[in-house]
C-alpha positions as a LaTeX table, in Angstrom:
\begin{tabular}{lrrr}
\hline
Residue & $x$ (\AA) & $y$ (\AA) & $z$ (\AA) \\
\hline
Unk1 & $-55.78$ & 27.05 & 25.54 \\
Unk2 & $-52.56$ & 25.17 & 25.39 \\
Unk3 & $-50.63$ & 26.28 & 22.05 \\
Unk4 & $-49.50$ & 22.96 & 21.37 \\
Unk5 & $-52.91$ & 21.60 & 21.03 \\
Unk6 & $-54.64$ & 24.41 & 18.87 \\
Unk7 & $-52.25$ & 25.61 & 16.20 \\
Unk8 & $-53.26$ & 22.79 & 14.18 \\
Unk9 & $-56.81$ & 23.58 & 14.49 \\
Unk10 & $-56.46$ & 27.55 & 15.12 \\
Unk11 & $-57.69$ & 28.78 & 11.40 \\
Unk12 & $-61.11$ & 27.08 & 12.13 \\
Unk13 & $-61.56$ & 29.25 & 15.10 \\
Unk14 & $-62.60$ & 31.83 & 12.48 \\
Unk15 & $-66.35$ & 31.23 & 11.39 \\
Unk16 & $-65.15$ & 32.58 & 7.80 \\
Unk17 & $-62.56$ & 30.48 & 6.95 \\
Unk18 & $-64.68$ & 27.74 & 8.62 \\
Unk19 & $-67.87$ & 28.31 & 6.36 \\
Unk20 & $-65.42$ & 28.27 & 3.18 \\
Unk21 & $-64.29$ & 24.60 & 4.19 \\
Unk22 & $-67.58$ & 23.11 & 5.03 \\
Unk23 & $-68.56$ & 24.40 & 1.92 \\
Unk24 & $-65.80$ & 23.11 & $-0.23$ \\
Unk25 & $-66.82$ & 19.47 & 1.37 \\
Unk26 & $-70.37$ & 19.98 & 1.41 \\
Unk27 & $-70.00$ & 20.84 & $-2.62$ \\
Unk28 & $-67.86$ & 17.80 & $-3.08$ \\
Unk29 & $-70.21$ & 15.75 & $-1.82$ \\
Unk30 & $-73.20$ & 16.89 & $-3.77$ \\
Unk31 & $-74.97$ & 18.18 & $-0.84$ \\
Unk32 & $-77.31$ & 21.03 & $-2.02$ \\
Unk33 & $-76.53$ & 24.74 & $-0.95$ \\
Unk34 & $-73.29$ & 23.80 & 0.44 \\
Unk35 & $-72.95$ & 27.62 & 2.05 \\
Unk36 & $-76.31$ & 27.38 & 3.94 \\
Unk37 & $-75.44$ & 24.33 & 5.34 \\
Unk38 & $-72.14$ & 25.32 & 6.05 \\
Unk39 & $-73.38$ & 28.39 & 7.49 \\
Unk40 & $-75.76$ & 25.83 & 9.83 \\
Unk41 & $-73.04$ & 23.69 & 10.83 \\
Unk42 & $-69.94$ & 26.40 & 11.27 \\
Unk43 & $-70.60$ & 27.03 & 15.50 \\
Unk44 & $-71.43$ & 23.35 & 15.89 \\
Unk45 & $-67.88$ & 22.19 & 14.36 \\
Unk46 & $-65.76$ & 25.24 & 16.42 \\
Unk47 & $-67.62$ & 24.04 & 19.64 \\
Unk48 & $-66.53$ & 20.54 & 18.87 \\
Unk49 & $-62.89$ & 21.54 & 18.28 \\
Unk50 & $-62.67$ & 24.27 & 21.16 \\
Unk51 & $-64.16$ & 21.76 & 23.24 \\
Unk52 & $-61.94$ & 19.01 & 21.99 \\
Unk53 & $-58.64$ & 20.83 & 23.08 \\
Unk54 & $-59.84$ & 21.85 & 25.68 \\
Unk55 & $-60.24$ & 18.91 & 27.10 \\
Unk56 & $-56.78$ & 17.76 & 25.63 \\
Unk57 & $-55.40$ & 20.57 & 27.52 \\
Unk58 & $-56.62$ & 19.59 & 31.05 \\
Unk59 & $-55.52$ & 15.65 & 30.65 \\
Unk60 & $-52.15$ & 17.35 & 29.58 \\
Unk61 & $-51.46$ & 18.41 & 33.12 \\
Unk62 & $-53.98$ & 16.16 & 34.79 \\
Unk63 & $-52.76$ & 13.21 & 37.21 \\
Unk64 & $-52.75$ & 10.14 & 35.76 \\
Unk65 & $-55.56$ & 8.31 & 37.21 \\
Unk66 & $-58.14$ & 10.38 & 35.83 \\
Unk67 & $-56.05$ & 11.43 & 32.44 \\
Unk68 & $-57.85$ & 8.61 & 29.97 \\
Unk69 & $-61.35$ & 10.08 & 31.08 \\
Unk70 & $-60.18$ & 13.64 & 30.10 \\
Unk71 & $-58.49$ & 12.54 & 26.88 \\
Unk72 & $-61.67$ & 10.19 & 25.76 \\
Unk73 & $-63.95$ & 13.25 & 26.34 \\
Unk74 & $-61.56$ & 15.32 & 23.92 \\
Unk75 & $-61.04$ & 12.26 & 21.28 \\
Unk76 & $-65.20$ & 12.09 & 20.99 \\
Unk77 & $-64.90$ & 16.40 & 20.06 \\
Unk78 & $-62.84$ & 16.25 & 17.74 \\
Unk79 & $-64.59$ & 12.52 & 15.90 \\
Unk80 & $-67.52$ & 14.78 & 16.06 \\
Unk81 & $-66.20$ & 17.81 & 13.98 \\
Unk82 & $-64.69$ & 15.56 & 11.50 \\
Unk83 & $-68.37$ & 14.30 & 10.91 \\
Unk84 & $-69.81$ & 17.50 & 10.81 \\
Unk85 & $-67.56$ & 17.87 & 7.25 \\
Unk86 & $-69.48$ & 14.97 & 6.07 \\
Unk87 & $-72.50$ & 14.82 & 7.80 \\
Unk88 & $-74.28$ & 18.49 & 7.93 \\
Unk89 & $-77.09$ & 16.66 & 9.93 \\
Unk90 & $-75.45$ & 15.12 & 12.66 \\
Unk91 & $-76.71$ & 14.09 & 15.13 \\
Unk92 & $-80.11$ & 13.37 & 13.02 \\
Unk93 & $-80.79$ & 10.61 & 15.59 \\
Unk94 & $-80.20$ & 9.44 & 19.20 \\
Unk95 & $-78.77$ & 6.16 & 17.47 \\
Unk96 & $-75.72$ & 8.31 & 16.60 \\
Unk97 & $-74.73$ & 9.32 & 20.01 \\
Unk98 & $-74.11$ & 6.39 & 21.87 \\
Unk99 & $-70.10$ & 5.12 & 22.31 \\
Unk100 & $-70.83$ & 2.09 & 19.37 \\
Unk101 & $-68.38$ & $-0.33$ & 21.69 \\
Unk102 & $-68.95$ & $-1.88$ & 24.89 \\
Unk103 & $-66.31$ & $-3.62$ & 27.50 \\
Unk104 & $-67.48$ & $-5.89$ & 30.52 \\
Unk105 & $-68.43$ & $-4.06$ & 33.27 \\
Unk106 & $-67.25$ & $-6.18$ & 35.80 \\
Unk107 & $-63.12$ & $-7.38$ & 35.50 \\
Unk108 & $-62.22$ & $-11.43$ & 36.62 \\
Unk109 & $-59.33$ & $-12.02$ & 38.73 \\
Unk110 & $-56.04$ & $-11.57$ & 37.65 \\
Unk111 & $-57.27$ & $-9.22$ & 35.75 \\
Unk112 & $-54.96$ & $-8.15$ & 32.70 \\
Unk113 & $-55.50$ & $-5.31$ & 30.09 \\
Unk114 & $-53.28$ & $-6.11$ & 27.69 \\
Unk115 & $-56.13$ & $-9.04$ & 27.12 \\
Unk116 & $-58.96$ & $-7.63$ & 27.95 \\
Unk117 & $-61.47$ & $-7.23$ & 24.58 \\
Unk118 & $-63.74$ & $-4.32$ & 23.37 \\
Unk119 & $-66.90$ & $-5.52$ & 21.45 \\
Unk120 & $-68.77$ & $-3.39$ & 18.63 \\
Unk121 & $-72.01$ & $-2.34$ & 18.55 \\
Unk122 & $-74.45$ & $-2.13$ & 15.97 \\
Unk123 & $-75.21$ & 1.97 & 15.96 \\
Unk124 & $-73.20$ & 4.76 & 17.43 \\
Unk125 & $-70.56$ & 6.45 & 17.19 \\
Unk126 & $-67.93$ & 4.78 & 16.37 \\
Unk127 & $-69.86$ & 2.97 & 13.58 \\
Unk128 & $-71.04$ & 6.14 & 12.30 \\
Unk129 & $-67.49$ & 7.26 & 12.24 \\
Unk130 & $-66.29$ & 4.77 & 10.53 \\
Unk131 & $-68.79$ & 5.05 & 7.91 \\
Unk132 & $-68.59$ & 8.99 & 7.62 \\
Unk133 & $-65.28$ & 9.58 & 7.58 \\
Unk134 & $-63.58$ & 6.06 & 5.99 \\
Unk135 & $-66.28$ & 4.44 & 4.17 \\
Unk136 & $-66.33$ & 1.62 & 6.06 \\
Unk137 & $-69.23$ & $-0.66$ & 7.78 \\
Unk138 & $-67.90$ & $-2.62$ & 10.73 \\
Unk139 & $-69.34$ & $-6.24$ & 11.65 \\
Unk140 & $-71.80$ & $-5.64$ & 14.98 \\
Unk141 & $-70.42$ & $-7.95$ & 18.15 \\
Unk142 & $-66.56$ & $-7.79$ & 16.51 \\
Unk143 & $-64.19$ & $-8.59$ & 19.47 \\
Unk144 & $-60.86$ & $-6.66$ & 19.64 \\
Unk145 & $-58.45$ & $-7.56$ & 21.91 \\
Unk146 & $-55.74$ & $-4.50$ & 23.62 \\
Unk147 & $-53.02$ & $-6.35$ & 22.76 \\
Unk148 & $-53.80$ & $-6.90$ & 19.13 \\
Unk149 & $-54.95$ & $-3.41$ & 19.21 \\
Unk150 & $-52.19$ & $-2.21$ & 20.38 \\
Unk151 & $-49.81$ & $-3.95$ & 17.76 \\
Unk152 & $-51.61$ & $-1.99$ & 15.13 \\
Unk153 & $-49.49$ & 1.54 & 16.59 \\
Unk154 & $-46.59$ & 1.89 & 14.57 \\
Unk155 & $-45.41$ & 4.46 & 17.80 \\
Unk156 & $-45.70$ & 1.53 & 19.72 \\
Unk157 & $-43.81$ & $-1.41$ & 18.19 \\
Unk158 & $-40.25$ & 0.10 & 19.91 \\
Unk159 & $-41.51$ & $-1.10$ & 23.29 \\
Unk160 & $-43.78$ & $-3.85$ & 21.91 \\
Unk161 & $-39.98$ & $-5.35$ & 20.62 \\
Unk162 & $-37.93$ & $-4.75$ & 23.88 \\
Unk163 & $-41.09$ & $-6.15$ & 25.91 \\
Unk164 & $-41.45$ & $-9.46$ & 23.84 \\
Unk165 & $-37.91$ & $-9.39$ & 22.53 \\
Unk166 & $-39.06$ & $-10.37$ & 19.03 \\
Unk167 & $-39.80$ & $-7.23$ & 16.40 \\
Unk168 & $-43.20$ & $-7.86$ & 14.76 \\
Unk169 & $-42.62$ & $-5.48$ & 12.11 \\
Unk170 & $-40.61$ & $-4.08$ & 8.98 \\
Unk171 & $-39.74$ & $-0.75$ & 8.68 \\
Unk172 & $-40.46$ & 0.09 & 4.54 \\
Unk173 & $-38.07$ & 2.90 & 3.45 \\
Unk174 & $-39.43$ & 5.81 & 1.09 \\
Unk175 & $-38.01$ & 6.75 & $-1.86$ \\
Unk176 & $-39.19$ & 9.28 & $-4.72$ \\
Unk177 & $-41.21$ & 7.02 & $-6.97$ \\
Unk178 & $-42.24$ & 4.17 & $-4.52$ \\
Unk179 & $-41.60$ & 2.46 & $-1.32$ \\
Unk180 & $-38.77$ & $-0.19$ & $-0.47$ \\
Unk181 & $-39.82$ & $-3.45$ & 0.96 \\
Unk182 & $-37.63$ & $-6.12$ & 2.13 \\
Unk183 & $-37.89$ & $-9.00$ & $-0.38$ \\
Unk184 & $-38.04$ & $-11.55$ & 2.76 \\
Unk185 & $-41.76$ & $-10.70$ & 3.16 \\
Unk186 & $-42.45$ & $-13.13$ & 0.49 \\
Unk187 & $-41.26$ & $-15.77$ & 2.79 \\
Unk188 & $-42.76$ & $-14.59$ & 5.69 \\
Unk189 & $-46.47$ & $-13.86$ & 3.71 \\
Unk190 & $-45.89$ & $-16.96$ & 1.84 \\
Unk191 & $-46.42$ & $-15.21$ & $-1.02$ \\
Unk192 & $-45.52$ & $-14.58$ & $-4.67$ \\
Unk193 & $-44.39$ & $-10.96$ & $-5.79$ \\
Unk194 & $-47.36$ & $-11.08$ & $-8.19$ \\
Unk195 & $-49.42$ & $-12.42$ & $-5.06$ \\
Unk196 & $-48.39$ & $-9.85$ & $-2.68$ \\
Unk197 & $-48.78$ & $-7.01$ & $-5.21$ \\
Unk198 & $-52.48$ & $-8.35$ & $-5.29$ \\
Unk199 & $-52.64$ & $-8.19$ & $-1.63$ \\
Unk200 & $-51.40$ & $-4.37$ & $-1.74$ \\
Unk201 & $-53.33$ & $-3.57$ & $-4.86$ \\
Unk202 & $-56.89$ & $-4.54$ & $-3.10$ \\
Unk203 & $-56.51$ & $-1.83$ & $-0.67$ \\
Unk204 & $-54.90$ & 0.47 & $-2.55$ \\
Unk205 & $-57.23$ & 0.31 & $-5.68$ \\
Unk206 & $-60.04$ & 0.77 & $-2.92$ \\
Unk207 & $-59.26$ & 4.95 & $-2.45$ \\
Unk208 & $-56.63$ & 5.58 & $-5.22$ \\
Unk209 & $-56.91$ & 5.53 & $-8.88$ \\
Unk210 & $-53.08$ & 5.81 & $-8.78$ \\
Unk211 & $-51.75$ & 3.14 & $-11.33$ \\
Unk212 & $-49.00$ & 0.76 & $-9.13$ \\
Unk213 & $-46.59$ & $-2.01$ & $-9.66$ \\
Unk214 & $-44.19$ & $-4.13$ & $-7.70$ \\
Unk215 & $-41.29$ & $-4.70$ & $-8.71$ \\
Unk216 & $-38.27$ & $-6.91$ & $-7.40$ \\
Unk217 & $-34.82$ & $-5.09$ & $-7.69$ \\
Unk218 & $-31.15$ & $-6.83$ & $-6.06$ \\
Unk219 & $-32.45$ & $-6.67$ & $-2.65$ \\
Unk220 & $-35.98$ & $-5.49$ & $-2.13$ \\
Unk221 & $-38.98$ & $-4.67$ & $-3.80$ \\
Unk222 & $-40.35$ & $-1.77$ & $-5.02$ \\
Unk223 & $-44.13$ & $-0.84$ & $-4.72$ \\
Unk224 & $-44.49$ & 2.39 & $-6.76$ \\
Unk225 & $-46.94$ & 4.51 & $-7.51$ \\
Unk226 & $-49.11$ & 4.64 & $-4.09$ \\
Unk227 & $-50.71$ & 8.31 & $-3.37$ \\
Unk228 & $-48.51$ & 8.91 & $-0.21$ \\
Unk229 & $-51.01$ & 11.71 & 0.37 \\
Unk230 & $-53.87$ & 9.68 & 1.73 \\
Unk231 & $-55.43$ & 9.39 & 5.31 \\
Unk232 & $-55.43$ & 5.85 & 5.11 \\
Unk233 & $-53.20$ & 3.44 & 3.32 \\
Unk234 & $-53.62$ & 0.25 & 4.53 \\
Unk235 & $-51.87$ & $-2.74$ & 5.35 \\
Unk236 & $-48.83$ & 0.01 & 6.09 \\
Unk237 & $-48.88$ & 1.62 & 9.08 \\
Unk238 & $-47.28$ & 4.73 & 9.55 \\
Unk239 & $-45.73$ & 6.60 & 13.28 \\
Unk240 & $-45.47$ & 10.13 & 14.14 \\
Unk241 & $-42.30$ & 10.44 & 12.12 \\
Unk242 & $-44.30$ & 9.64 & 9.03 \\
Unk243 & $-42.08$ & 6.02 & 8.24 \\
Unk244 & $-43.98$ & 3.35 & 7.34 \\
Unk245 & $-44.10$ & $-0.03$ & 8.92 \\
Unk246 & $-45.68$ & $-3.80$ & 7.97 \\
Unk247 & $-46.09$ & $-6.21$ & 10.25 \\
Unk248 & $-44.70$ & $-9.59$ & 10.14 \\
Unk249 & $-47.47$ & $-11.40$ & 11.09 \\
Unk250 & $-50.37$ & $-10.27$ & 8.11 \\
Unk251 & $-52.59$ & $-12.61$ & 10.51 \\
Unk252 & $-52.71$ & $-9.58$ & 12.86 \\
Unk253 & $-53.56$ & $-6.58$ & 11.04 \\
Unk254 & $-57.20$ & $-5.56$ & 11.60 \\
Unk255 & $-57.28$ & $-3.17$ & 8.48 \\
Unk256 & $-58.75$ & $-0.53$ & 11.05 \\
Unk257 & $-58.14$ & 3.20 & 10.48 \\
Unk258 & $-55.35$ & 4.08 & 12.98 \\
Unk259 & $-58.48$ & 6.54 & 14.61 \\
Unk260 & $-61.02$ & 3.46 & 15.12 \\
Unk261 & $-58.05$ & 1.93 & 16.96 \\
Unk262 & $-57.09$ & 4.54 & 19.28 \\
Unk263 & $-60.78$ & 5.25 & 20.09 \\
Unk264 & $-61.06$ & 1.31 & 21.08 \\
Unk265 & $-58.49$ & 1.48 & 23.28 \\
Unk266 & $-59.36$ & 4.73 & 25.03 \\
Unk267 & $-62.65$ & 4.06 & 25.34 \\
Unk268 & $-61.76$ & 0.45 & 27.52 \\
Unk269 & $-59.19$ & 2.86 & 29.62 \\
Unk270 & $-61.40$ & 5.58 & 30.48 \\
Unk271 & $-64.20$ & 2.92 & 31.41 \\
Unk272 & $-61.48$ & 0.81 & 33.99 \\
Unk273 & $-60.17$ & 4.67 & 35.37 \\
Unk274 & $-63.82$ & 5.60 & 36.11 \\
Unk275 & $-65.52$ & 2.20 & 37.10 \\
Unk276 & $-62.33$ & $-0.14$ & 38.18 \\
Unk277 & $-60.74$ & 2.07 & 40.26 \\
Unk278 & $-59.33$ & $-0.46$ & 42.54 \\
Unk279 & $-57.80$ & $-2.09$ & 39.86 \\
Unk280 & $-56.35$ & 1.27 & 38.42 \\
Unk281 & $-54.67$ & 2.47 & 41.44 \\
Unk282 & $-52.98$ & $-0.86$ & 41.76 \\
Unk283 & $-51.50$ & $-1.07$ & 38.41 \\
Unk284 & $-50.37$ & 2.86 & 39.05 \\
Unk285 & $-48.74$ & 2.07 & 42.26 \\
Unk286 & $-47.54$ & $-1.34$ & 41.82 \\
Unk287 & $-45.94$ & $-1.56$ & 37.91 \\
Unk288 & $-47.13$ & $-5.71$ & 38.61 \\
Unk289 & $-47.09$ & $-7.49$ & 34.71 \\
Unk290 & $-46.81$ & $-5.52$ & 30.93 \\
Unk291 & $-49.79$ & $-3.34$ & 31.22 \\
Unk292 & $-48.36$ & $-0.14$ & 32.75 \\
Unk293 & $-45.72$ & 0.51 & 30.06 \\
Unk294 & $-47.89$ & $-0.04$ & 27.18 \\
Unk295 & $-50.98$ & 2.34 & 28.98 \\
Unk296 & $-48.35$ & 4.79 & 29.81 \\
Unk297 & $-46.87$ & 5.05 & 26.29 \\
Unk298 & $-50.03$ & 5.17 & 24.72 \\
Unk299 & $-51.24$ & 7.94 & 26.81 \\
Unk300 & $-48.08$ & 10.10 & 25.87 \\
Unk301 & $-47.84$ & 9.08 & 22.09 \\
Unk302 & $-52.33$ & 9.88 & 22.11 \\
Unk303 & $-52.83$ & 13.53 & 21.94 \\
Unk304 & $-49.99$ & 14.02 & 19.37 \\
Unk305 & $-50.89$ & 11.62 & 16.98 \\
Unk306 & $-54.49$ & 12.20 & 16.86 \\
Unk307 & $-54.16$ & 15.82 & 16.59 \\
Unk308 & $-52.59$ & 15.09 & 13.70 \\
Unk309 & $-54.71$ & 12.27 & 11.79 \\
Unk310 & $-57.72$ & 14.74 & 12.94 \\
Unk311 & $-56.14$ & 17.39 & 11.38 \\
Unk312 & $-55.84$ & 16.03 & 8.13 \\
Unk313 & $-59.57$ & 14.35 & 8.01 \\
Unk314 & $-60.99$ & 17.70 & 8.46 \\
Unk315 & $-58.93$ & 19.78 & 6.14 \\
Unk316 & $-59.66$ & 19.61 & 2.03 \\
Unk317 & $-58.11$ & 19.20 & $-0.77$ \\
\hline
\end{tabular}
């Protein structure tokens, strides 16, 4: 298997180091005999991860037109180990196995991605995902739009700007004790500092018990004290270089998990590459509207960036 797609995941190929993590989660959680059911679950969460780069590995070198297919296959492996460190059961039902979204099957004229829409389901697996692995319950028949979808991709907003010439987001700087955020937000939010520290503080209190403040200083504000070593710190969004962006627009961020987004999106490309081939081949040959940068960034910026928000939702600490 391709290096570059195991060495994250290459100390769980070893069923004792394997055990001793389910374990530690399956203790944290108050499941009872963690080691037997980590001992139950061990070859079920390797297979998942083998399987899962495996799969990574062929849409690595694989043509284009079938490369979403491949890397949809290896996104489901992988959200499947990461429930197995939760979930010692799963699947416990056929409920569980199904995709959780569903796209129209049949594209209108002019077809465009970028607003094409991706509606949720009531049971599956990305519901059960969500609710594993984030603590989250989604709203059944939610409509998500690519383009908004796509907005919510920190790795993406360098395009997104040069393709719309407008930026739709602020880049926050770190610093020791906090992060720095440009003081215009209030303006844009229409907010006060106490209001926008509420707005912060309602995520934040959700997963941290962290104490923060805001506070103003000459030319930004400073939101200190938030855990920077969470999986999930919403309304930030962060790119593979680890800096932290907000967007402009607060109207637009869906407050998914950065996971639940990529899985959207993939899912609604591997359905057009298998069933609207026609469609597929044209946008590959032709380059006709927006949709072929954005698909073709996202494909390259994918197997990177989930590798690495996979990595840390299976590892404990």
């Amino acid at each position: 298997m391709n290096k570059e797609f195991t060495e994250r995941f290459l100390p769980y190929f070893s069923t004792t180091y394997t055990r001793t993590i389910l374990s530690s989660h399956y203790q944290s959680l108050g499941i009872t005999d963690p080691t037997r059911q980590s001992y139950a679950t061990c070859y079920s969460f390797i297979s998942h991860l083998k399987h899962g780069c495996l799969y990574y590995q062929q849409a690595s070198t694989a043509p284009l037109e079938i490369k979403p297919l491949l890397f949809f296959y290896g996104f489901i492996q992988f959200m499947k180990a990461s429930i197995l460190t939760k979930d010692y059961q799963y699947p416990s039902s056929s409920q569980v196995l199904a995709h959780g979204v569903t796209t129209r099957k049949r594209k209108k004229d002019a077809y465009l991605f970028l607003e094409d829409e991706v509606k949720t389901q009531r049971n599956g697996l990305y519901s059960h995902f969500l609710s594993q692995m984030f603590h989250m319950k989604h709203v059944e028949g939610e409509r998500y739009k690519m383009k908004n979808l796509f907005i919510q991709i920190a790795d993406l907003h360098p395009l997104i700007t040069t393709l719309t010439n407008s930026s739709i987001s602020y880049q926050i700087k770190k610093r020791a004790k906090g992060l720095l955020i440009p003081s215009d937000i209030l303006d844009q939010y229409h907010m006060t500092q106490n209001r926008l520290y509420q707005y912060f503080n309602k995520f934040i209190s959700e997963q941290s018990q962290k104490q923060t403040s805001l506070q103003a200083s000459e030319k930004d504000l400073i939101l200190n004290g938030l855990d920077m070593n969470r999986k999930y710190i919403p309304p930030f969004l962060m790119n593979k270089e680890k800096e932290f962006f907000l967007l402009k627009d607060k109207e637009t961020h869906l407050l998914l998990p950065e996971l639940a987004v990529l899985y959207l999106i993939l899912y609604n490309l591997s359905m057009i590459c298998r069933y609207e081939v026609e469609w597929w081949n044209d946008l590959i040959s032709t380059y006709e509207g927006m949709d072929y940068p954005y698909i073709l960034t996202f494909l390259d910026m994918l197997p990177y960036k989930s590798i690495h928000l996979f990595h840390q939702l299976i590892q404990f600490k």
